[in-house]
């Protein structure tokens, strides 16, 4: 029986595999990838590599075995029908009789369009009858710390979230929660609302960047429409810009504040502070 991770060379998937290697023998881990060359280092450490593509259902035939635990990491191809992609994995997992299918979803409180695919995937998972775990991941620190260059260039954090707050955590924190589920027991048919221990607002974010860089950084709130235009002007496709701007509208309404404590309970440690993530990004 294997622990199978889809999207294993993505940002989150790679962290999951790295952390699994600290807990289980490499031969028990299967990394599902589209481009095997990107997983050569994992193969070199003894991880089994399976080549499959959400957009080619036949590539999942026979990939899973009875008793496997599977982590379905949600796809990021918003224009290719993510729910259909996810159903490919769910159907293959059901056919194989896997022991558990864990899915990286979105917080139950999130009503933005971004959450629609996640809710539909959850419904497909419920309908399959598979033992499931919903990992409703909140926002990642890295969504912002990886975008510090324009912040430092313009001396401003520009968002459409008003005074809304976010319970973000690091990708490594969310990966650790997934590993806890994949290597533990008693997680069948459970839903975990995952978020960081401390909620923060964008004025806090700007102040922390200022503190660490010595530069004067302010927070400039804009309208959702203006922010959508800024994102489109930066090169994002129009539909994706609209989705991300819609998330800011949800942040302003408090929909990305997750105070369940599930993430730190699953991992057995406090979540990574935002200040630590900013410091790591500035050093990188």
PDB file of C-alpha atoms in Angstrom:
ATOM      1  CA  UNK A   1       0.000   0.000   0.000  1.00  0.00           C
ATOM      2  CA  UNK A   2       1.254   3.403  -1.013  1.00  0.00           C
ATOM      3  CA  UNK A   3       0.759   7.011  -0.023  1.00  0.00           C
ATOM      4  CA  UNK A   4       0.034   8.726  -3.322  1.00  0.00           C
ATOM      5  CA  UNK A   5       0.495  12.471  -3.837  1.00  0.00           C
ATOM      6  CA  UNK A   6      -0.863  14.129  -6.988  1.00  0.00           C
ATOM      7  CA  UNK A   7       0.713  17.330  -8.264  1.00  0.00           C
ATOM      8  CA  UNK A   8       3.861  16.200  -6.497  1.00  0.00           C
ATOM      9  CA  UNK A   9       6.247  18.662  -8.139  1.00  0.00           C
ATOM     10  CA  UNK A  10       4.091  21.702  -7.387  1.00  0.00           C
ATOM     11  CA  UNK A  11       4.874  24.049  -4.512  1.00  0.00           C
ATOM     12  CA  UNK A  12       2.655  22.246  -1.999  1.00  0.00           C
ATOM     13  CA  UNK A  13       3.071  18.717  -3.381  1.00  0.00           C
ATOM     14  CA  UNK A  14       6.850  18.800  -3.183  1.00  0.00           C
ATOM     15  CA  UNK A  15       6.697  19.923   0.449  1.00  0.00           C
ATOM     16  CA  UNK A  16       4.296  17.072   1.237  1.00  0.00           C
ATOM     17  CA  UNK A  17       6.625  14.499  -0.329  1.00  0.00           C
ATOM     18  CA  UNK A  18       9.660  15.977   1.428  1.00  0.00           C
ATOM     19  CA  UNK A  19       7.898  15.756   4.781  1.00  0.00           C
ATOM     20  CA  UNK A  20       6.584  12.247   4.075  1.00  0.00           C
ATOM     21  CA  UNK A  21      10.170  11.123   3.493  1.00  0.00           C
ATOM     22  CA  UNK A  22      10.894  12.087   7.104  1.00  0.00           C
ATOM     23  CA  UNK A  23       8.181   9.726   8.364  1.00  0.00           C
ATOM     24  CA  UNK A  24       7.799   6.726   6.022  1.00  0.00           C
ATOM     25  CA  UNK A  25      10.125   4.686   3.762  1.00  0.00           C
ATOM     26  CA  UNK A  26      10.536   6.188   0.295  1.00  0.00           C
ATOM     27  CA  UNK A  27       9.230   3.033  -1.386  1.00  0.00           C
ATOM     28  CA  UNK A  28       5.840   3.631   0.245  1.00  0.00           C
ATOM     29  CA  UNK A  29       5.472   7.025  -1.473  1.00  0.00           C
ATOM     30  CA  UNK A  30       4.161   7.499  -5.011  1.00  0.00           C
ATOM     31  CA  UNK A  31       4.576  10.939  -6.585  1.00  0.00           C
ATOM     32  CA  UNK A  32       2.160  11.621  -9.438  1.00  0.00           C
ATOM     33  CA  UNK A  33       3.647  14.076 -11.919  1.00  0.00           C
ATOM     34  CA  UNK A  34       3.133  15.266 -15.476  1.00  0.00           C
ATOM     35  CA  UNK A  35       6.819  15.889 -16.154  1.00  0.00           C
ATOM     36  CA  UNK A  36       9.043  13.133 -14.717  1.00  0.00           C
ATOM     37  CA  UNK A  37      12.201  15.175 -15.256  1.00  0.00           C
ATOM     38  CA  UNK A  38      11.008  17.565 -12.555  1.00  0.00           C
ATOM     39  CA  UNK A  39      10.841  14.659 -10.110  1.00  0.00           C
ATOM     40  CA  UNK A  40      14.261  13.188 -10.868  1.00  0.00           C
ATOM     41  CA  UNK A  41      15.561  14.164  -7.433  1.00  0.00           C
ATOM     42  CA  UNK A  42      12.637  12.417  -5.750  1.00  0.00           C
ATOM     43  CA  UNK A  43      13.182   9.311  -7.846  1.00  0.00           C
ATOM     44  CA  UNK A  44      16.813   9.395  -6.812  1.00  0.00           C
ATOM     45  CA  UNK A  45      15.701   9.190  -3.186  1.00  0.00           C
ATOM     46  CA  UNK A  46      13.638   6.079  -3.867  1.00  0.00           C
ATOM     47  CA  UNK A  47      10.185   7.625  -4.384  1.00  0.00           C
ATOM     48  CA  UNK A  48       8.066   5.854  -6.986  1.00  0.00           C
ATOM     49  CA  UNK A  49       7.212   8.217  -9.844  1.00  0.00           C
ATOM     50  CA  UNK A  50       3.921   7.812 -11.747  1.00  0.00           C
ATOM     51  CA  UNK A  51       3.302   9.934 -14.824  1.00  0.00           C
ATOM     52  CA  UNK A  52      -0.315  11.051 -15.205  1.00  0.00           C
ATOM     53  CA  UNK A  53      -2.247  14.120 -16.302  1.00  0.00           C
ATOM     54  CA  UNK A  54      -5.612  15.348 -14.996  1.00  0.00           C
ATOM     55  CA  UNK A  55      -6.504  16.177 -18.612  1.00  0.00           C
ATOM     56  CA  UNK A  56      -5.905  12.599 -19.797  1.00  0.00           C
ATOM     57  CA  UNK A  57      -8.133  10.299 -17.706  1.00  0.00           C
ATOM     58  CA  UNK A  58      -6.659   7.122 -19.170  1.00  0.00           C
ATOM     59  CA  UNK A  59      -3.289   7.943 -17.575  1.00  0.00           C
ATOM     60  CA  UNK A  60      -4.835   7.266 -14.163  1.00  0.00           C
ATOM     61  CA  UNK A  61      -5.968   3.751 -15.105  1.00  0.00           C
ATOM     62  CA  UNK A  62      -4.354   1.308 -12.694  1.00  0.00           C
ATOM     63  CA  UNK A  63      -2.359   4.032 -10.957  1.00  0.00           C
ATOM     64  CA  UNK A  64      -3.987   3.477  -7.558  1.00  0.00           C
ATOM     65  CA  UNK A  65      -4.218   0.206  -5.619  1.00  0.00           C
ATOM     66  CA  UNK A  66      -6.618  -1.021  -2.955  1.00  0.00           C
ATOM     67  CA  UNK A  67      -5.651   0.356   0.432  1.00  0.00           C
ATOM     68  CA  UNK A  68      -3.722   3.345  -0.895  1.00  0.00           C
ATOM     69  CA  UNK A  69      -4.046   6.712   0.808  1.00  0.00           C
ATOM     70  CA  UNK A  70      -4.281   9.457  -1.815  1.00  0.00           C
ATOM     71  CA  UNK A  71      -3.752  13.198  -1.540  1.00  0.00           C
ATOM     72  CA  UNK A  72      -5.566  15.040  -4.334  1.00  0.00           C
ATOM     73  CA  UNK A  73      -3.983  18.472  -4.547  1.00  0.00           C
ATOM     74  CA  UNK A  74      -6.396  20.785  -6.319  1.00  0.00           C
ATOM     75  CA  UNK A  75      -5.339  21.787  -9.816  1.00  0.00           C
ATOM     76  CA  UNK A  76      -4.461  25.357 -10.732  1.00  0.00           C
ATOM     77  CA  UNK A  77      -5.656  25.358 -14.340  1.00  0.00           C
ATOM     78  CA  UNK A  78      -8.698  27.545 -13.803  1.00  0.00           C
ATOM     79  CA  UNK A  79      -9.473  27.571 -17.527  1.00  0.00           C
ATOM     80  CA  UNK A  80      -9.554  23.784 -18.023  1.00  0.00           C
ATOM     81  CA  UNK A  81     -12.434  22.719 -15.813  1.00  0.00           C
ATOM     82  CA  UNK A  82     -10.851  21.848 -12.489  1.00  0.00           C
ATOM     83  CA  UNK A  83     -13.845  19.882 -11.237  1.00  0.00           C
ATOM     84  CA  UNK A  84     -13.672  17.539 -14.222  1.00  0.00           C
ATOM     85  CA  UNK A  85      -9.940  17.138 -13.607  1.00  0.00           C
ATOM     86  CA  UNK A  86     -10.526  16.287  -9.965  1.00  0.00           C
ATOM     87  CA  UNK A  87     -13.270  13.804 -10.863  1.00  0.00           C
ATOM     88  CA  UNK A  88     -10.741  11.891 -12.957  1.00  0.00           C
ATOM     89  CA  UNK A  89      -8.758  11.222  -9.789  1.00  0.00           C
ATOM     90  CA  UNK A  90     -11.842  10.516  -7.670  1.00  0.00           C
ATOM     91  CA  UNK A  91     -13.181   8.017 -10.215  1.00  0.00           C
ATOM     92  CA  UNK A  92      -9.827   6.225 -10.473  1.00  0.00           C
ATOM     93  CA  UNK A  93      -9.530   6.113  -6.690  1.00  0.00           C
ATOM     94  CA  UNK A  94     -13.030   4.679  -6.353  1.00  0.00           C
ATOM     95  CA  UNK A  95     -12.337   2.022  -8.985  1.00  0.00           C
ATOM     96  CA  UNK A  96      -9.222   0.960  -7.099  1.00  0.00           C
ATOM     97  CA  UNK A  97     -10.843   0.924  -3.664  1.00  0.00           C
ATOM     98  CA  UNK A  98      -8.402   3.266  -1.959  1.00  0.00           C
ATOM     99  CA  UNK A  99      -8.504   3.528   1.828  1.00  0.00           C
ATOM    100  CA  UNK A 100      -8.669   7.330   1.939  1.00  0.00           C
ATOM    101  CA  UNK A 101      -8.792  10.273  -0.435  1.00  0.00           C
ATOM    102  CA  UNK A 102      -7.728  13.584   1.093  1.00  0.00           C
ATOM    103  CA  UNK A 103      -8.491  16.746  -0.886  1.00  0.00           C
ATOM    104  CA  UNK A 104      -6.996  20.231  -0.516  1.00  0.00           C
ATOM    105  CA  UNK A 105     -10.087  22.419  -0.547  1.00  0.00           C
ATOM    106  CA  UNK A 106     -10.902  25.986   0.537  1.00  0.00           C
ATOM    107  CA  UNK A 107     -12.322  27.274   3.830  1.00  0.00           C
ATOM    108  CA  UNK A 108     -16.006  26.603   4.295  1.00  0.00           C
ATOM    109  CA  UNK A 109     -16.527  30.285   5.044  1.00  0.00           C
ATOM    110  CA  UNK A 110     -15.217  31.411   1.634  1.00  0.00           C
ATOM    111  CA  UNK A 111     -17.983  32.472  -0.789  1.00  0.00           C
ATOM    112  CA  UNK A 112     -15.753  33.950  -3.514  1.00  0.00           C
ATOM    113  CA  UNK A 113     -15.876  32.381  -6.977  1.00  0.00           C
ATOM    114  CA  UNK A 114     -12.542  30.715  -6.216  1.00  0.00           C
ATOM    115  CA  UNK A 115     -14.390  28.380  -3.848  1.00  0.00           C
ATOM    116  CA  UNK A 116     -16.935  27.160  -6.409  1.00  0.00           C
ATOM    117  CA  UNK A 117     -14.702  24.467  -7.902  1.00  0.00           C
ATOM    118  CA  UNK A 118     -13.776  23.286  -4.427  1.00  0.00           C
ATOM    119  CA  UNK A 119     -17.393  22.942  -3.319  1.00  0.00           C
ATOM    120  CA  UNK A 120     -18.275  21.038  -6.491  1.00  0.00           C
ATOM    121  CA  UNK A 121     -15.281  18.737  -5.992  1.00  0.00           C
ATOM    122  CA  UNK A 122     -16.333  18.109  -2.407  1.00  0.00           C
ATOM    123  CA  UNK A 123     -19.812  17.125  -3.638  1.00  0.00           C
ATOM    124  CA  UNK A 124     -18.274  14.714  -6.160  1.00  0.00           C
ATOM    125  CA  UNK A 125     -16.155  13.215  -3.394  1.00  0.00           C
ATOM    126  CA  UNK A 126     -19.182  12.770  -1.100  1.00  0.00           C
ATOM    127  CA  UNK A 127     -21.135  11.171  -3.951  1.00  0.00           C
ATOM    128  CA  UNK A 128     -18.309   8.709  -4.658  1.00  0.00           C
ATOM    129  CA  UNK A 129     -18.724   7.022  -1.296  1.00  0.00           C
ATOM    130  CA  UNK A 130     -14.955   7.022  -0.774  1.00  0.00           C
ATOM    131  CA  UNK A 131     -13.554   7.534   2.723  1.00  0.00           C
ATOM    132  CA  UNK A 132     -12.442  11.159   2.549  1.00  0.00           C
ATOM    133  CA  UNK A 133     -10.678  13.913   4.434  1.00  0.00           C
ATOM    134  CA  UNK A 134     -11.281  17.538   3.492  1.00  0.00           C
ATOM    135  CA  UNK A 135      -8.249  19.706   4.123  1.00  0.00           C
ATOM    136  CA  UNK A 136      -9.849  23.114   3.756  1.00  0.00           C
ATOM    137  CA  UNK A 137      -6.655  25.107   3.402  1.00  0.00           C
ATOM    138  CA  UNK A 138      -6.779  28.792   4.172  1.00  0.00           C
ATOM    139  CA  UNK A 139      -4.604  31.353   2.444  1.00  0.00           C
ATOM    140  CA  UNK A 140      -0.828  30.936   2.195  1.00  0.00           C
ATOM    141  CA  UNK A 141       1.709  33.450   3.500  1.00  0.00           C
ATOM    142  CA  UNK A 142       3.531  32.927   0.214  1.00  0.00           C
ATOM    143  CA  UNK A 143       0.632  34.413  -1.763  1.00  0.00           C
ATOM    144  CA  UNK A 144       1.974  37.740  -0.486  1.00  0.00           C
ATOM    145  CA  UNK A 145       5.580  37.167   0.530  1.00  0.00           C
ATOM    146  CA  UNK A 146       6.414  35.973  -2.998  1.00  0.00           C
ATOM    147  CA  UNK A 147       5.121  39.303  -4.350  1.00  0.00           C
ATOM    148  CA  UNK A 148       7.319  41.641  -2.333  1.00  0.00           C
ATOM    149  CA  UNK A 149       9.264  43.060  -5.301  1.00  0.00           C
ATOM    150  CA  UNK A 150       6.491  45.429  -6.454  1.00  0.00           C
ATOM    151  CA  UNK A 151       5.715  46.302  -2.827  1.00  0.00           C
ATOM    152  CA  UNK A 152       9.304  47.401  -2.264  1.00  0.00           C
ATOM    153  CA  UNK A 153       9.494  49.125  -5.651  1.00  0.00           C
ATOM    154  CA  UNK A 154       6.365  51.221  -5.119  1.00  0.00           C
ATOM    155  CA  UNK A 155       6.514  51.546  -1.345  1.00  0.00           C
ATOM    156  CA  UNK A 156       2.972  50.294  -0.962  1.00  0.00           C
ATOM    157  CA  UNK A 157       0.873  47.207  -0.368  1.00  0.00           C
ATOM    158  CA  UNK A 158      -2.071  47.544  -2.743  1.00  0.00           C
ATOM    159  CA  UNK A 159      -5.117  45.355  -2.096  1.00  0.00           C
ATOM    160  CA  UNK A 160      -8.903  45.563  -2.247  1.00  0.00           C
ATOM    161  CA  UNK A 161      -9.514  44.031   1.170  1.00  0.00           C
ATOM    162  CA  UNK A 162     -10.246  47.120   3.247  1.00  0.00           C
ATOM    163  CA  UNK A 163      -9.535  46.341   6.900  1.00  0.00           C
ATOM    164  CA  UNK A 164     -10.251  42.637   6.458  1.00  0.00           C
ATOM    165  CA  UNK A 165      -8.026  40.099   8.160  1.00  0.00           C
ATOM    166  CA  UNK A 166      -6.520  36.782   7.052  1.00  0.00           C
ATOM    167  CA  UNK A 167      -5.542  33.665   9.008  1.00  0.00           C
ATOM    168  CA  UNK A 168      -2.744  32.636   6.676  1.00  0.00           C
ATOM    169  CA  UNK A 169      -0.035  30.065   7.291  1.00  0.00           C
ATOM    170  CA  UNK A 170       2.975  28.785   5.375  1.00  0.00           C
ATOM    171  CA  UNK A 171       2.785  26.142   2.667  1.00  0.00           C
ATOM    172  CA  UNK A 172       4.967  23.990   4.900  1.00  0.00           C
ATOM    173  CA  UNK A 173       2.330  24.212   7.640  1.00  0.00           C
ATOM    174  CA  UNK A 174      -0.414  22.999   5.306  1.00  0.00           C
ATOM    175  CA  UNK A 175       1.893  20.271   3.992  1.00  0.00           C
ATOM    176  CA  UNK A 176       2.479  19.098   7.555  1.00  0.00           C
ATOM    177  CA  UNK A 177      -1.281  18.838   8.108  1.00  0.00           C
ATOM    178  CA  UNK A 178      -1.636  16.697   4.987  1.00  0.00           C
ATOM    179  CA  UNK A 179       1.216  14.460   6.132  1.00  0.00           C
ATOM    180  CA  UNK A 180      -0.418  14.046   9.545  1.00  0.00           C
ATOM    181  CA  UNK A 181      -3.602  12.827   7.858  1.00  0.00           C
ATOM    182  CA  UNK A 182      -1.809  10.559   5.369  1.00  0.00           C
ATOM    183  CA  UNK A 183       0.342   8.897   8.028  1.00  0.00           C
ATOM    184  CA  UNK A 184      -2.145   8.894  10.910  1.00  0.00           C
ATOM    185  CA  UNK A 185      -5.369   7.152  11.773  1.00  0.00           C
ATOM    186  CA  UNK A 186      -8.915   8.254  12.472  1.00  0.00           C
ATOM    187  CA  UNK A 187      -9.181  10.951   9.810  1.00  0.00           C
ATOM    188  CA  UNK A 188     -11.809   9.243   7.653  1.00  0.00           C
ATOM    189  CA  UNK A 189     -14.826  11.376   6.747  1.00  0.00           C
ATOM    190  CA  UNK A 190     -13.470  14.373   8.637  1.00  0.00           C
ATOM    191  CA  UNK A 191     -13.352  18.015   7.573  1.00  0.00           C
ATOM    192  CA  UNK A 192     -10.579  20.252   8.843  1.00  0.00           C
ATOM    193  CA  UNK A 193     -10.791  24.055   8.595  1.00  0.00           C
ATOM    194  CA  UNK A 194      -7.148  25.060   8.356  1.00  0.00           C
ATOM    195  CA  UNK A 195      -5.639  28.478   9.007  1.00  0.00           C
ATOM    196  CA  UNK A 196      -2.876  30.257  10.868  1.00  0.00           C
ATOM    197  CA  UNK A 197      -2.962  30.919  14.600  1.00  0.00           C
ATOM    198  CA  UNK A 198      -2.851  34.717  14.204  1.00  0.00           C
ATOM    199  CA  UNK A 199      -5.060  36.721  11.847  1.00  0.00           C
ATOM    200  CA  UNK A 200      -3.591  39.892  10.325  1.00  0.00           C
ATOM    201  CA  UNK A 201      -4.609  42.765   8.074  1.00  0.00           C
ATOM    202  CA  UNK A 202      -2.746  44.387   5.207  1.00  0.00           C
ATOM    203  CA  UNK A 203      -1.820  47.412   7.324  1.00  0.00           C
ATOM    204  CA  UNK A 204      -0.074  44.910   9.624  1.00  0.00           C
ATOM    205  CA  UNK A 205       1.634  43.323   6.632  1.00  0.00           C
ATOM    206  CA  UNK A 206       2.883  46.692   5.367  1.00  0.00           C
ATOM    207  CA  UNK A 207       4.118  47.650   8.826  1.00  0.00           C
ATOM    208  CA  UNK A 208       6.051  44.389   9.201  1.00  0.00           C
ATOM    209  CA  UNK A 209       7.708  44.779   5.792  1.00  0.00           C
ATOM    210  CA  UNK A 210       8.628  48.339   6.806  1.00  0.00           C
ATOM    211  CA  UNK A 211      10.095  47.127  10.078  1.00  0.00           C
ATOM    212  CA  UNK A 212      12.222  44.445   8.442  1.00  0.00           C
ATOM    213  CA  UNK A 213      13.458  46.528   5.486  1.00  0.00           C
ATOM    214  CA  UNK A 214      13.714  49.969   7.038  1.00  0.00           C
ATOM    215  CA  UNK A 215      11.733  51.322   4.091  1.00  0.00           C
ATOM    216  CA  UNK A 216       8.513  53.278   4.394  1.00  0.00           C
ATOM    217  CA  UNK A 217       5.794  50.923   3.194  1.00  0.00           C
ATOM    218  CA  UNK A 218       2.127  51.857   3.465  1.00  0.00           C
ATOM    219  CA  UNK A 219      -1.123  50.071   2.780  1.00  0.00           C
ATOM    220  CA  UNK A 220      -3.190  51.523  -0.047  1.00  0.00           C
ATOM    221  CA  UNK A 221      -6.687  50.024  -0.157  1.00  0.00           C
ATOM    222  CA  UNK A 222      -8.405  50.211  -3.538  1.00  0.00           C
ATOM    223  CA  UNK A 223     -11.761  49.095  -4.920  1.00  0.00           C
ATOM    224  CA  UNK A 224     -12.259  45.575  -6.197  1.00  0.00           C
ATOM    225  CA  UNK A 225     -12.662  46.931  -9.723  1.00  0.00           C
ATOM    226  CA  UNK A 226      -9.442  48.938  -9.513  1.00  0.00           C
ATOM    227  CA  UNK A 227      -7.548  45.979  -8.107  1.00  0.00           C
ATOM    228  CA  UNK A 228      -8.840  43.730 -10.875  1.00  0.00           C
ATOM    229  CA  UNK A 229      -7.526  46.269 -13.391  1.00  0.00           C
ATOM    230  CA  UNK A 230      -4.131  46.376 -11.659  1.00  0.00           C
ATOM    231  CA  UNK A 231      -3.848  42.584 -11.810  1.00  0.00           C
ATOM    232  CA  UNK A 232      -4.885  42.510 -15.471  1.00  0.00           C
ATOM    233  CA  UNK A 233      -2.381  45.272 -16.200  1.00  0.00           C
ATOM    234  CA  UNK A 234       0.320  43.143 -14.581  1.00  0.00           C
ATOM    235  CA  UNK A 235      -0.381  40.424 -17.137  1.00  0.00           C
ATOM    236  CA  UNK A 236      -2.884  38.140 -15.422  1.00  0.00           C
ATOM    237  CA  UNK A 237      -5.659  36.794 -17.666  1.00  0.00           C
ATOM    238  CA  UNK A 238      -8.926  38.686 -17.143  1.00  0.00           C
ATOM    239  CA  UNK A 239     -10.870  35.773 -15.602  1.00  0.00           C
ATOM    240  CA  UNK A 240      -8.069  35.014 -13.122  1.00  0.00           C
ATOM    241  CA  UNK A 241      -7.747  38.701 -12.209  1.00  0.00           C
ATOM    242  CA  UNK A 242     -11.486  38.749 -11.469  1.00  0.00           C
ATOM    243  CA  UNK A 243     -11.222  35.622  -9.286  1.00  0.00           C
ATOM    244  CA  UNK A 244      -8.335  37.036  -7.232  1.00  0.00           C
ATOM    245  CA  UNK A 245     -10.000  40.415  -6.832  1.00  0.00           C
ATOM    246  CA  UNK A 246     -13.099  38.570  -5.660  1.00  0.00           C
ATOM    247  CA  UNK A 247     -11.029  36.903  -2.947  1.00  0.00           C
ATOM    248  CA  UNK A 248     -10.080  40.359  -1.632  1.00  0.00           C
ATOM    249  CA  UNK A 249     -13.782  41.207  -1.401  1.00  0.00           C
ATOM    250  CA  UNK A 250     -14.210  38.064   0.698  1.00  0.00           C
ATOM    251  CA  UNK A 251     -11.245  39.013   2.879  1.00  0.00           C
ATOM    252  CA  UNK A 252     -12.892  42.357   3.630  1.00  0.00           C
ATOM    253  CA  UNK A 253     -15.966  40.438   4.813  1.00  0.00           C
ATOM    254  CA  UNK A 254     -13.848  38.269   7.123  1.00  0.00           C
ATOM    255  CA  UNK A 255     -14.242  35.061   5.128  1.00  0.00           C
ATOM    256  CA  UNK A 256     -10.554  34.102   5.363  1.00  0.00           C
ATOM    257  CA  UNK A 257     -10.389  34.304   9.141  1.00  0.00           C
ATOM    258  CA  UNK A 258     -10.139  30.671  10.258  1.00  0.00           C
ATOM    259  CA  UNK A 259     -10.078  30.281  14.035  1.00  0.00           C
ATOM    260  CA  UNK A 260     -10.751  26.553  14.402  1.00  0.00           C
ATOM    261  CA  UNK A 261      -7.225  25.736  15.608  1.00  0.00           C
ATOM    262  CA  UNK A 262      -7.308  22.613  13.395  1.00  0.00           C
ATOM    263  CA  UNK A 263      -4.005  23.361  11.671  1.00  0.00           C
ATOM    264  CA  UNK A 264      -1.868  23.636  14.789  1.00  0.00           C
ATOM    265  CA  UNK A 265      -3.676  20.661  16.336  1.00  0.00           C
ATOM    266  CA  UNK A 266      -2.994  18.445  13.307  1.00  0.00           C
ATOM    267  CA  UNK A 267       0.655  19.429  13.089  1.00  0.00           C
ATOM    268  CA  UNK A 268       1.257  19.457  16.834  1.00  0.00           C
ATOM    269  CA  UNK A 269       2.946  22.867  16.763  1.00  0.00           C
ATOM    270  CA  UNK A 270       2.135  26.558  16.328  1.00  0.00           C
ATOM    271  CA  UNK A 271       1.764  27.777  12.757  1.00  0.00           C
ATOM    272  CA  UNK A 272       4.541  29.806  11.134  1.00  0.00           C
ATOM    273  CA  UNK A 273       4.286  33.524  12.037  1.00  0.00           C
ATOM    274  CA  UNK A 274       3.833  35.954   9.148  1.00  0.00           C
ATOM    275  CA  UNK A 275       6.934  37.886  10.250  1.00  0.00           C
ATOM    276  CA  UNK A 276       9.033  34.736   9.849  1.00  0.00           C
ATOM    277  CA  UNK A 277       7.699  34.182   6.329  1.00  0.00           C
ATOM    278  CA  UNK A 278       8.451  37.797   5.372  1.00  0.00           C
ATOM    279  CA  UNK A 279      12.011  37.433   6.723  1.00  0.00           C
ATOM    280  CA  UNK A 280      12.540  34.240   4.718  1.00  0.00           C
ATOM    281  CA  UNK A 281      11.283  35.906   1.545  1.00  0.00           C
ATOM    282  CA  UNK A 282      13.539  38.926   2.012  1.00  0.00           C
ATOM    283  CA  UNK A 283      16.549  36.683   2.589  1.00  0.00           C
ATOM    284  CA  UNK A 284      15.718  34.616  -0.489  1.00  0.00           C
TER     285      UNK A 284
END
